[in-house]
CSV table of N, CA and C in Angstrom, one decimal:
chain,number,residue,atom,x,y,z
T,1,MET,N,-4.0,8.0,10.6
T,1,MET,CA,-4.8,7.1,10.7
T,1,MET,C,-5.2,7.1,12.2
T,2,ARG,N,-4.9,8.3,12.7
T,2,ARG,CA,-5.4,8.8,14.0
T,2,ARG,C,-6.8,8.6,14.1
T,3,ASP,N,-7.7,8.9,13.1
T,3,ASP,CA,-9.3,9.0,13.0
T,3,ASP,C,-9.7,7.6,12.8
T,4,LEU,N,-9.1,6.3,12.1
T,4,LEU,CA,-9.7,5.5,11.8
T,4,LEU,C,-10.1,4.5,12.9
T,5,PRO,N,-11.2,3.6,12.9
T,5,PRO,CA,-11.3,2.8,13.8
T,5,PRO,C,-10.1,1.7,14.1
T,6,LEU,N,-10.0,1.3,15.3
T,6,LEU,CA,-8.7,0.4,15.6
T,6,LEU,C,-8.4,-0.3,15.0
T,7,GLU,N,-9.0,-1.3,14.4
T,7,GLU,CA,-8.7,-2.3,13.6
T,7,GLU,C,-8.2,-1.7,12.0
T,8,ASP,N,-8.8,-1.1,11.5
T,8,ASP,CA,-8.5,-0.1,10.0
T,8,ASP,C,-7.1,0.3,10.3
T,9,GLY,N,-7.1,1.2,11.4
T,9,GLY,CA,-5.9,1.8,11.6
T,9,GLY,C,-4.6,0.7,11.8
T,10,ARG,N,-4.9,-0.1,12.6
T,10,ARG,CA,-3.7,-1.4,12.5
T,10,ARG,C,-3.4,-2.2,11.3
T,11,ARG,N,-4.6,-2.6,10.4
T,11,ARG,CA,-4.5,-2.7,9.1
T,11,ARG,C,-3.4,-2.0,8.3
T,12,GLY,N,-4.3,-0.6,8.4
T,12,GLY,CA,-3.2,0.6,7.6
T,12,GLY,C,-1.6,0.8,8.0
T,13,LEU,N,-1.4,0.5,9.2
T,13,LEU,CA,0.1,0.4,9.7
T,13,LEU,C,1.0,-0.7,9.2
T,14,LEU,N,-0.1,-1.9,9.2
T,14,LEU,CA,0.8,-3.1,8.5
T,14,LEU,C,1.0,-2.9,7.1
T,15,ARG,N,0.2,-2.6,6.6
T,15,ARG,CA,-0.1,-1.9,5.0
T,15,ARG,C,1.5,-1.3,4.5
T,16,TRP,N,1.3,-0.1,5.6
T,16,TRP,CA,2.1,0.9,5.1
T,16,TRP,C,3.8,0.3,5.3
T,17,ILE,N,4.0,-0.7,6.4
T,17,ILE,CA,5.3,-1.1,6.8
T,17,ILE,C,5.7,-2.1,5.7
T,18,ASP,N,4.4,-3.0,5.3
T,18,ASP,CA,4.9,-3.8,4.1
T,18,ASP,C,5.3,-3.3,2.6
T,19,HIS,N,4.9,-2.1,2.3
T,19,HIS,CA,4.6,-1.2,1.3
T,19,HIS,C,5.9,-0.1,1.4
T,20,SER,N,6.4,0.3,2.6
T,20,SER,CA,7.3,1.1,2.5
T,20,SER,C,8.7,0.8,3.1
T,21,ARG,N,8.5,-0.3,4.0
T,21,ARG,CA,9.7,-1.0,4.4
T,21,ARG,C,10.7,-0.1,5.2
T,22,PRO,N,10.3,0.6,6.0
T,22,PRO,CA,11.2,1.5,6.8
T,22,PRO,C,12.2,1.1,7.3
T,23,GLN,N,12.1,-0.1,7.4
T,23,GLN,CA,13.1,-1.2,8.2
T,23,GLN,C,14.4,-1.5,7.3
T,24,GLY,N,14.3,-1.1,6.1
T,24,GLY,CA,15.3,-1.2,5.2
T,24,GLY,C,15.3,-2.6,4.4
T,25,SER,N,16.3,-3.5,4.5
T,25,SER,CA,16.5,-4.6,3.9
T,25,SER,C,15.4,-5.5,4.1
T,26,VAL,N,14.9,-6.4,3.2
T,26,VAL,CA,13.9,-7.4,3.3
T,26,VAL,C,14.5,-8.5,4.3
T,27,ASN,N,15.7,-8.4,4.5
T,27,ASN,CA,16.3,-9.3,5.7
T,27,ASN,C,16.1,-8.9,7.0
T,28,ASN,N,15.7,-7.6,7.1
T,28,ASN,CA,15.0,-7.3,8.6
T,28,ASN,C,13.9,-7.6,9.1
T,29,GLN,N,13.6,-8.4,9.7
T,29,GLN,CA,12.7,-9.1,10.2
T,29,GLN,C,11.7,-7.6,11.1
T,30,VAL,N,10.3,-7.7,11.0
T,30,VAL,CA,9.5,-6.8,11.7
T,30,VAL,C,8.5,-7.5,12.1
T,31,THR,N,8.1,-7.2,13.8
T,31,THR,CA,7.3,-7.7,14.7
T,31,THR,C,6.6,-6.2,15.0
T,32,VAL,N,5.3,-6.4,15.0
T,32,VAL,CA,4.6,-5.3,15.2
T,32,VAL,C,3.7,-6.0,16.6
T,33,VAL,N,3.9,-5.1,17.9
T,33,VAL,CA,3.0,-5.7,19.3
T,33,VAL,C,1.8,-5.0,19.3
T,34,PHE,N,0.5,-5.8,19.1
T,34,PHE,CA,-0.5,-4.6,19.6
T,34,PHE,C,-0.9,-5.2,21.0
T,35,ASP,N,-1.8,-4.2,21.7
T,35,ASP,CA,-2.5,-4.5,22.7
T,35,ASP,C,-3.9,-5.6,22.4
T,36,GLY,N,-4.2,-6.0,23.3
T,36,GLY,CA,-5.5,-6.8,23.2
T,36,GLY,C,-5.1,-8.5,22.7
T,37,HIS,N,-6.0,-9.2,22.2
T,37,HIS,CA,-6.5,-10.7,21.7
T,37,HIS,C,-6.6,-10.8,20.0
T,38,PRO,N,-6.1,-11.6,19.4
T,38,PRO,CA,-6.1,-11.6,18.2
T,38,PRO,C,-7.3,-12.0,17.7
T,39,ASP,N,-8.0,-12.8,18.4
T,39,ASP,CA,-9.4,-13.2,17.9
T,39,ASP,C,-10.5,-12.2,17.9
T,40,HIS,N,-10.3,-11.1,18.9
T,40,HIS,CA,-10.9,-9.6,18.7
T,40,HIS,C,-11.0,-9.3,17.7
T,41,PHE,N,-9.9,-8.8,16.8
T,41,PHE,CA,-9.3,-8.2,15.8
T,41,PHE,C,-9.2,-8.9,14.6
T,42,GLY,N,-9.4,-10.3,14.4
T,42,GLY,CA,-9.3,-10.9,13.4
T,42,GLY,C,-8.0,-11.4,13.0
T,43,GLY,N,-7.1,-11.6,13.8
T,43,GLY,CA,-5.8,-12.2,13.7
T,43,GLY,C,-4.9,-11.6,12.2
T,44,MET,N,-4.6,-10.3,12.6
T,44,MET,CA,-3.8,-9.8,11.4
T,44,MET,C,-2.4,-10.2,11.1
T,45,SER,N,-2.3,-10.3,9.9
T,45,SER,CA,-0.9,-10.7,9.1
T,45,SER,C,-1.0,-9.9,7.8
T,46,GLN,N,0.6,-9.4,7.4
T,46,GLN,CA,0.7,-8.9,6.7
T,46,GLN,C,2.1,-9.1,5.9
T,47,GLY,N,2.0,-9.9,4.6
T,47,GLY,CA,3.2,-9.8,4.2
T,47,GLY,C,4.5,-10.7,5.0
T,48,ASP,N,5.5,-9.9,5.2
T,48,ASP,CA,7.0,-10.8,5.9
T,48,ASP,C,6.7,-10.3,7.4
T,49,ILE,N,5.4,-9.5,8.0
T,49,ILE,CA,5.5,-8.9,9.2
T,49,ILE,C,5.0,-10.2,10.1
T,50,ARG,N,5.6,-10.1,11.1
T,50,ARG,CA,5.1,-10.8,12.4
T,50,ARG,C,4.2,-10.1,13.1
T,51,VAL,N,3.3,-10.4,13.5
T,51,VAL,CA,2.3,-9.6,14.4
T,51,VAL,C,1.6,-10.6,15.6
T,52,ILE,N,2.1,-9.6,16.5
T,52,ILE,CA,1.9,-10.3,17.7
T,52,ILE,C,0.8,-9.4,18.8
T,53,PHE,N,-0.1,-10.4,19.5
T,53,PHE,CA,-1.1,-9.4,20.3
T,53,PHE,C,-0.7,-9.7,21.8
T,54,SER,N,-0.5,-8.8,22.7
T,54,SER,CA,-0.5,-8.9,24.1
T,54,SER,C,-0.9,-10.1,25.1
T,55,ASP,N,-2.2,-10.4,24.6
T,55,ASP,CA,-3.2,-11.3,25.3
T,55,ASP,C,-2.7,-11.5,26.7
T,56,GLY,N,-3.4,-10.7,27.3
T,56,GLY,CA,-3.2,-10.9,28.8
T,56,GLY,C,-2.3,-9.9,29.6
T,57,CYS,N,-1.4,-9.4,28.9
T,57,CYS,CA,-0.6,-8.3,29.6
T,57,CYS,C,-0.8,-6.9,28.5
T,58,SER,N,0.3,-6.0,29.0
T,58,SER,CA,0.2,-4.7,28.0
T,58,SER,C,1.3,-5.2,27.3
T,59,ALA,N,0.9,-4.1,26.0
T,59,ALA,CA,2.1,-4.3,24.7
T,59,ALA,C,3.0,-3.9,25.1
T,60,ASP,N,3.3,-2.9,26.2
T,60,ASP,CA,4.3,-2.4,26.9
T,60,ASP,C,5.1,-3.8,27.6
T,61,ASP,N,4.7,-4.4,28.1
T,61,ASP,CA,5.1,-5.5,29.1
T,61,ASP,C,5.6,-6.6,27.9
T,62,LYS,N,4.9,-6.8,26.8
T,62,LYS,CA,5.2,-7.9,26.2
T,62,LYS,C,6.7,-7.6,25.2
T,63,ILE,N,6.8,-6.2,24.7
T,63,ILE,CA,7.8,-5.9,24.1
T,63,ILE,C,9.2,-5.8,24.9
T,64,LYS,N,8.8,-5.3,26.4
T,64,LYS,CA,10.1,-5.4,27.3
T,64,LYS,C,10.4,-6.9,27.1
T,65,LEU,N,9.3,-7.7,27.5
T,65,LEU,CA,9.6,-9.5,27.7
T,65,LEU,C,10.7,-9.7,26.4
T,66,MET,N,9.8,-9.6,25.2
T,66,MET,CA,10.7,-9.8,23.9
T,66,MET,C,12.0,-9.6,23.7
T,67,VAL,N,12.3,-8.1,24.5
T,67,VAL,CA,13.7,-7.8,24.2
T,67,VAL,C,14.9,-8.4,25.3
T,68,GLU,N,14.2,-8.8,26.6
T,68,GLU,CA,15.0,-9.6,27.5
T,68,GLU,C,15.2,-10.9,27.2
T,69,GLU,N,14.2,-11.3,26.1
T,69,GLU,CA,14.5,-12.6,25.8
T,69,GLU,C,15.4,-13.0,24.8
T,70,ASP,N,15.6,-12.0,24.0
T,70,ASP,CA,16.2,-12.2,22.8
T,70,ASP,C,18.0,-11.9,23.0
T,71,ALA,N,18.2,-13.1,22.5
T,71,ALA,CA,19.5,-13.5,22.8
T,71,ALA,C,20.5,-12.7,21.8
T,72,THR,N,19.8,-11.6,20.8
T,72,THR,CA,20.7,-11.1,19.8
T,72,THR,C,20.2,-9.6,20.1
T,73,ARG,N,20.0,-9.2,21.0
T,73,ARG,CA,18.9,-7.9,21.4
T,73,ARG,C,20.2,-6.5,20.8
T,74,LYS,N,21.1,-6.9,20.6
T,74,LYS,CA,21.8,-5.5,20.1
T,74,LYS,C,21.6,-5.4,18.7
T,75,ASN,N,20.9,-6.6,18.0
T,75,ASN,CA,20.5,-6.3,16.7
T,75,ASN,C,19.1,-5.9,16.8
T,76,CYS,N,18.6,-5.8,17.7
T,76,CYS,CA,16.9,-5.3,17.8
T,76,CYS,C,16.8,-3.6,17.9
T,77,VAL,N,16.1,-3.4,16.9
T,77,VAL,CA,15.6,-2.2,17.1
T,77,VAL,C,14.0,-2.1,17.5
T,78,VAL,N,13.9,-1.4,18.8
T,78,VAL,CA,12.6,-1.2,18.9
T,78,VAL,C,12.2,0.3,18.9
T,79,VAL,N,10.9,0.4,17.9
T,79,VAL,CA,10.5,1.7,18.0
T,79,VAL,C,9.1,1.9,18.9
T,80,SER,N,9.3,3.1,19.5
T,80,SER,CA,8.5,3.3,20.5
T,80,SER,C,8.6,4.9,20.8
T,81,ASP,N,7.4,5.7,21.2
T,81,ASP,CA,7.4,7.1,21.9
T,81,ASP,C,7.4,7.1,23.3
T,82,ASP,N,7.2,5.9,23.6
T,82,ASP,CA,6.6,5.5,25.1
T,82,ASP,C,8.5,5.5,25.8
T,83,LYS,N,8.4,6.8,26.6
T,83,LYS,CA,9.8,6.9,27.4
T,83,LYS,C,10.1,5.6,28.2
T,84,ASP,N,9.1,5.1,28.7
T,84,ASP,CA,9.4,3.7,29.6
T,84,ASP,C,10.4,2.8,28.8
T,85,ILE,N,9.4,2.4,27.6
T,85,ILE,CA,10.2,1.3,26.8
T,85,ILE,C,11.3,1.7,26.1
T,86,PHE,N,11.5,3.1,25.6
T,86,PHE,CA,12.7,3.2,24.9
T,86,PHE,C,13.8,3.0,26.0
T,87,LEU,N,13.6,3.7,27.2
T,87,LEU,CA,14.8,3.9,28.3
T,87,LEU,C,15.1,2.2,28.7
T,88,TYR,N,14.1,1.5,28.8
T,88,TYR,CA,14.3,-0.1,29.4
T,88,TYR,C,15.0,-0.9,28.0
T,89,ALA,N,14.4,-0.6,26.9
T,89,ALA,CA,15.2,-1.6,25.9
T,89,ALA,C,16.6,-1.1,25.5
T,90,ARG,N,16.9,0.3,25.5
T,90,ARG,CA,18.2,0.6,25.4
T,90,ARG,C,19.1,0.2,26.7
T,91,SER,N,18.7,0.2,27.8
T,91,SER,CA,19.3,-0.1,28.9
T,91,SER,C,19.8,-1.8,28.6
T,92,LEU,N,19.1,-2.5,27.9
T,92,LEU,CA,19.1,-3.8,27.8
T,92,LEU,C,20.1,-4.1,26.6
T,93,GLY,N,20.3,-3.2,25.7
T,93,GLY,CA,21.4,-3.1,24.7
T,93,GLY,C,20.8,-2.9,23.5
T,94,ALA,N,19.6,-2.9,23.3
T,94,ALA,CA,18.7,-3.0,22.2
T,94,ALA,C,18.8,-1.4,21.6
T,95,ARG,N,18.7,-1.3,20.2
T,95,ARG,CA,18.8,0.0,19.5
T,95,ARG,C,17.0,0.6,19.6
T,96,VAL,N,17.2,1.9,19.9
T,96,VAL,CA,15.7,2.2,19.9
T,96,VAL,C,15.6,3.5,18.8
T,97,MET,N,14.4,3.7,18.5
T,97,MET,CA,14.2,4.7,17.4
T,97,MET,C,12.8,5.4,17.7
T,98,SER,N,12.6,6.7,17.6
T,98,SER,CA,11.0,7.3,17.7
T,98,SER,C,10.3,6.8,16.7
T,99,VAL,N,9.1,6.9,16.7
T,99,VAL,CA,8.0,6.6,15.8
T,99,VAL,C,8.4,7.7,14.7
T,100,ALA,N,8.7,8.9,15.1
T,100,ALA,CA,8.8,10.0,13.7
T,100,ALA,C,10.0,9.4,13.2
T,101,ALA,N,11.1,9.3,13.8
T,101,ALA,CA,11.8,8.8,13.2
T,101,ALA,C,12.0,7.4,12.0
T,102,PHE,N,11.3,6.6,12.4
T,102,PHE,CA,11.2,5.2,12.0
T,102,PHE,C,10.1,5.7,10.7
T,103,THR,N,9.3,6.5,10.7
T,103,THR,CA,8.2,6.6,9.7
T,103,THR,C,8.8,7.9,8.7
T,104,SER,N,9.6,8.2,9.1
T,104,SER,CA,10.4,9.2,8.0
T,104,SER,C,11.3,8.8,7.6
T,105,ARG,N,11.6,7.5,7.6
T,105,ARG,CA,13.0,6.8,6.6
T,105,ARG,C,12.4,6.7,5.5
T,106,PRO,N,13.4,6.6,4.4
T,106,PRO,CA,12.9,6.6,2.9
T,106,PRO,C,12.5,5.0,2.7
T,107,ALA,N,11.8,4.9,1.8
T,107,ALA,CA,11.5,3.6,1.5
T,107,ALA,C,12.1,2.6,1.3
T,108,GLY,N,12.2,1.2,1.6
T,108,GLY,CA,12.9,0.2,1.6
T,108,GLY,C,14.4,0.5,1.7
T,109,PRO,N,15.3,-0.4,1.1
T,109,PRO,CA,17.0,0.1,1.4
T,109,PRO,C,17.4,0.9,0.7
T,110,VAL,N,18.4,1.7,1.2
T,110,VAL,CA,19.0,3.1,0.6
T,110,VAL,C,20.0,2.6,-0.3
T,111,ALA,N,19.8,2.5,-1.3
T,111,ALA,CA,20.8,2.5,-2.4
T,111,ALA,C,22.1,3.6,-2.5
T,112,ARG,N,23.1,3.2,-2.6
T,112,ARG,CA,24.4,4.3,-2.6
T,112,ARG,C,25.0,4.4,-4.1
T,113,SER,N,25.6,5.5,-4.4
T,113,SER,CA,25.8,5.8,-5.6
T,113,SER,C,27.4,5.5,-5.2
T,114,PRO,N,28.8,5.2,-6.3
T,114,PRO,CA,29.9,4.9,-5.9
T,114,PRO,C,30.3,6.0,-5.0
T,115,LYS,N,29.7,7.2,-5.2
T,115,LYS,CA,30.5,8.5,-4.6
T,115,LYS,C,29.9,8.4,-2.8
T,116,GLY,N,29.2,7.6,-2.6
T,116,GLY,CA,28.0,7.3,-1.3
T,116,GLY,C,26.9,8.6,-0.9
T,117,GLN,N,26.7,9.0,-2.3
T,117,GLN,CA,25.1,9.9,-2.2
T,117,GLN,C,24.2,8.9,-2.7
T,118,GLY,N,22.7,9.5,-2.0
T,118,GLY,CA,21.9,8.4,-2.2
T,118,GLY,C,21.5,8.4,-3.6
T,119,ALA,N,20.6,7.4,-3.7
T,119,ALA,CA,20.5,6.9,-4.9
T,119,ALA,C,19.4,8.0,-6.2
T,120,GLY,N,18.9,9.1,-5.1
T,120,GLY,CA,17.8,9.8,-5.6
T,120,GLY,C,16.4,9.4,-5.9
T,121,GLY,N,15.5,9.9,-6.7
T,121,GLY,CA,14.1,9.6,-6.4
T,121,GLY,C,13.3,10.4,-5.1
T,122,LYS,N,11.9,10.1,-5.4
T,122,LYS,CA,11.3,11.2,-4.2
T,122,LYS,C,10.7,10.1,-3.3
T,123,TYR,N,10.6,10.8,-2.3
T,123,TYR,CA,9.9,10.3,-0.9
T,123,TYR,C,8.9,10.9,-0.4
T,124,ILE,N,7.8,10.4,-0.1
T,124,ILE,CA,6.6,11.3,0.4
T,124,ILE,C,6.2,10.6,1.7
T,125,SER,N,6.7,11.4,2.8
T,125,SER,CA,5.8,10.9,4.5
T,125,SER,C,4.6,10.6,4.5
T,126,LEU,N,4.4,9.7,5.5
T,126,LEU,CA,3.0,9.2,5.4
T,126,LEU,C,1.9,10.1,6.0
T,127,SER,N,2.5,11.0,6.7
T,127,SER,CA,1.6,12.2,6.8
T,127,SER,C,1.5,13.3,6.0
T,128,ARG,N,2.6,13.5,4.8
T,128,ARG,CA,2.2,14.2,3.8
T,128,ARG,C,1.1,13.4,2.7
T,129,GLN,N,1.2,12.0,2.6
T,129,GLN,CA,0.4,11.0,1.8
T,129,GLN,C,-0.8,11.3,2.4
T,130,GLU,N,-1.0,11.3,3.5
T,130,GLU,CA,-2.7,11.5,4.0
T,130,GLU,C,-3.2,13.1,3.4
T,131,LYS,N,-2.3,13.9,3.9
T,131,LYS,CA,-2.6,15.2,3.5
T,131,LYS,C,-3.1,15.2,2.1
T,132,ILE,N,-2.1,14.7,1.0
T,132,ILE,CA,-2.6,14.9,-0.3
T,132,ILE,C,-3.6,13.9,-0.6
T,133,ASN,N,-3.9,13.0,0.0
T,133,ASN,CA,-5.1,12.1,-0.4
T,133,ASN,C,-6.5,12.7,0.3
T,134,LYS,N,-6.1,13.6,1.2
T,134,LYS,CA,-7.4,14.4,1.4
T,134,LYS,C,-7.7,15.7,0.8
T,135,GLU,N,-6.6,16.3,0.3
T,135,GLU,CA,-6.8,17.5,-0.8
T,135,GLU,C,-7.7,16.8,-1.9
T,136,LEU,N,-6.9,15.6,-2.5
T,136,LEU,CA,-7.6,15.4,-3.7
T,136,LEU,C,-8.9,14.7,-3.4
T,137,GLU,N,-9.2,14.0,-2.3
T,137,GLU,CA,-10.5,13.4,-2.0
T,137,GLU,C,-11.4,14.7,-2.1
T,138,GLY,N,-11.1,16.2,-1.5
T,138,GLY,CA,-12.0,17.1,-1.5
T,138,GLY,C,-12.1,17.7,-2.7
T,139,PHE,N,-11.1,17.5,-3.5
T,139,PHE,CA,-11.3,18.2,-5.1
T,139,PHE,C,-12.2,17.3,-5.8
T,140,TRP,N,-11.9,16.0,-5.9
T,140,TRP,CA,-13.0,14.8,-6.6
T,140,TRP,C,-14.2,14.8,-6.4
T,141,LEU,N,-14.7,15.1,-4.7
T,141,LEU,CA,-15.9,14.8,-4.4
T,141,LEU,C,-16.8,16.0,-4.9
T,142,LYS,N,-15.9,17.3,-4.9
T,142,LYS,CA,-16.4,18.7,-5.0
T,142,LYS,C,-16.9,18.3,-6.8
T,143,GLU,N,-16.0,17.9,-7.7
T,143,GLU,CA,-16.2,17.9,-9.1
T,143,GLU,C,-17.4,17.2,-9.3
T,144,LYS,N,-17.8,16.0,-8.5
T,144,LYS,CA,-18.8,15.0,-9.0
T,144,LYS,C,-20.4,15.8,-8.6
T,145,GLU,N,-20.4,16.7,-7.8
T,145,GLU,CA,-21.5,17.2,-7.2
T,145,GLU,C,-22.3,18.4,-8.4
């Protein structure tokens, strides 16, 4: 998604979260914080994902404020590769996770067999999906010529 225009990349992220549910249970609320103002980007939403724009401050400051104001911050998971956000959220008692760890989680809640092993099935990471799509795109575009 790095090569997409900003709004397309944001919409792609929201679709991916909505489809893949890396947060696990549908009961785990997801909030995505973007820099900027919602009018500039068309006020995004996707499924049950709460989208917030920083609107006048940085997304980092907005995330810090949200963690500070969360009465149940020990149940809050902040996903970021920003070291300052990572350390700040952890210092307030929130759980933290890198973007790589979040995006490499299996889709949806992990079902367990009685022996405690994973339910099986195949999982393809977002980066692998993009690589496969590019390969197929190259193949199909060459075929039509």
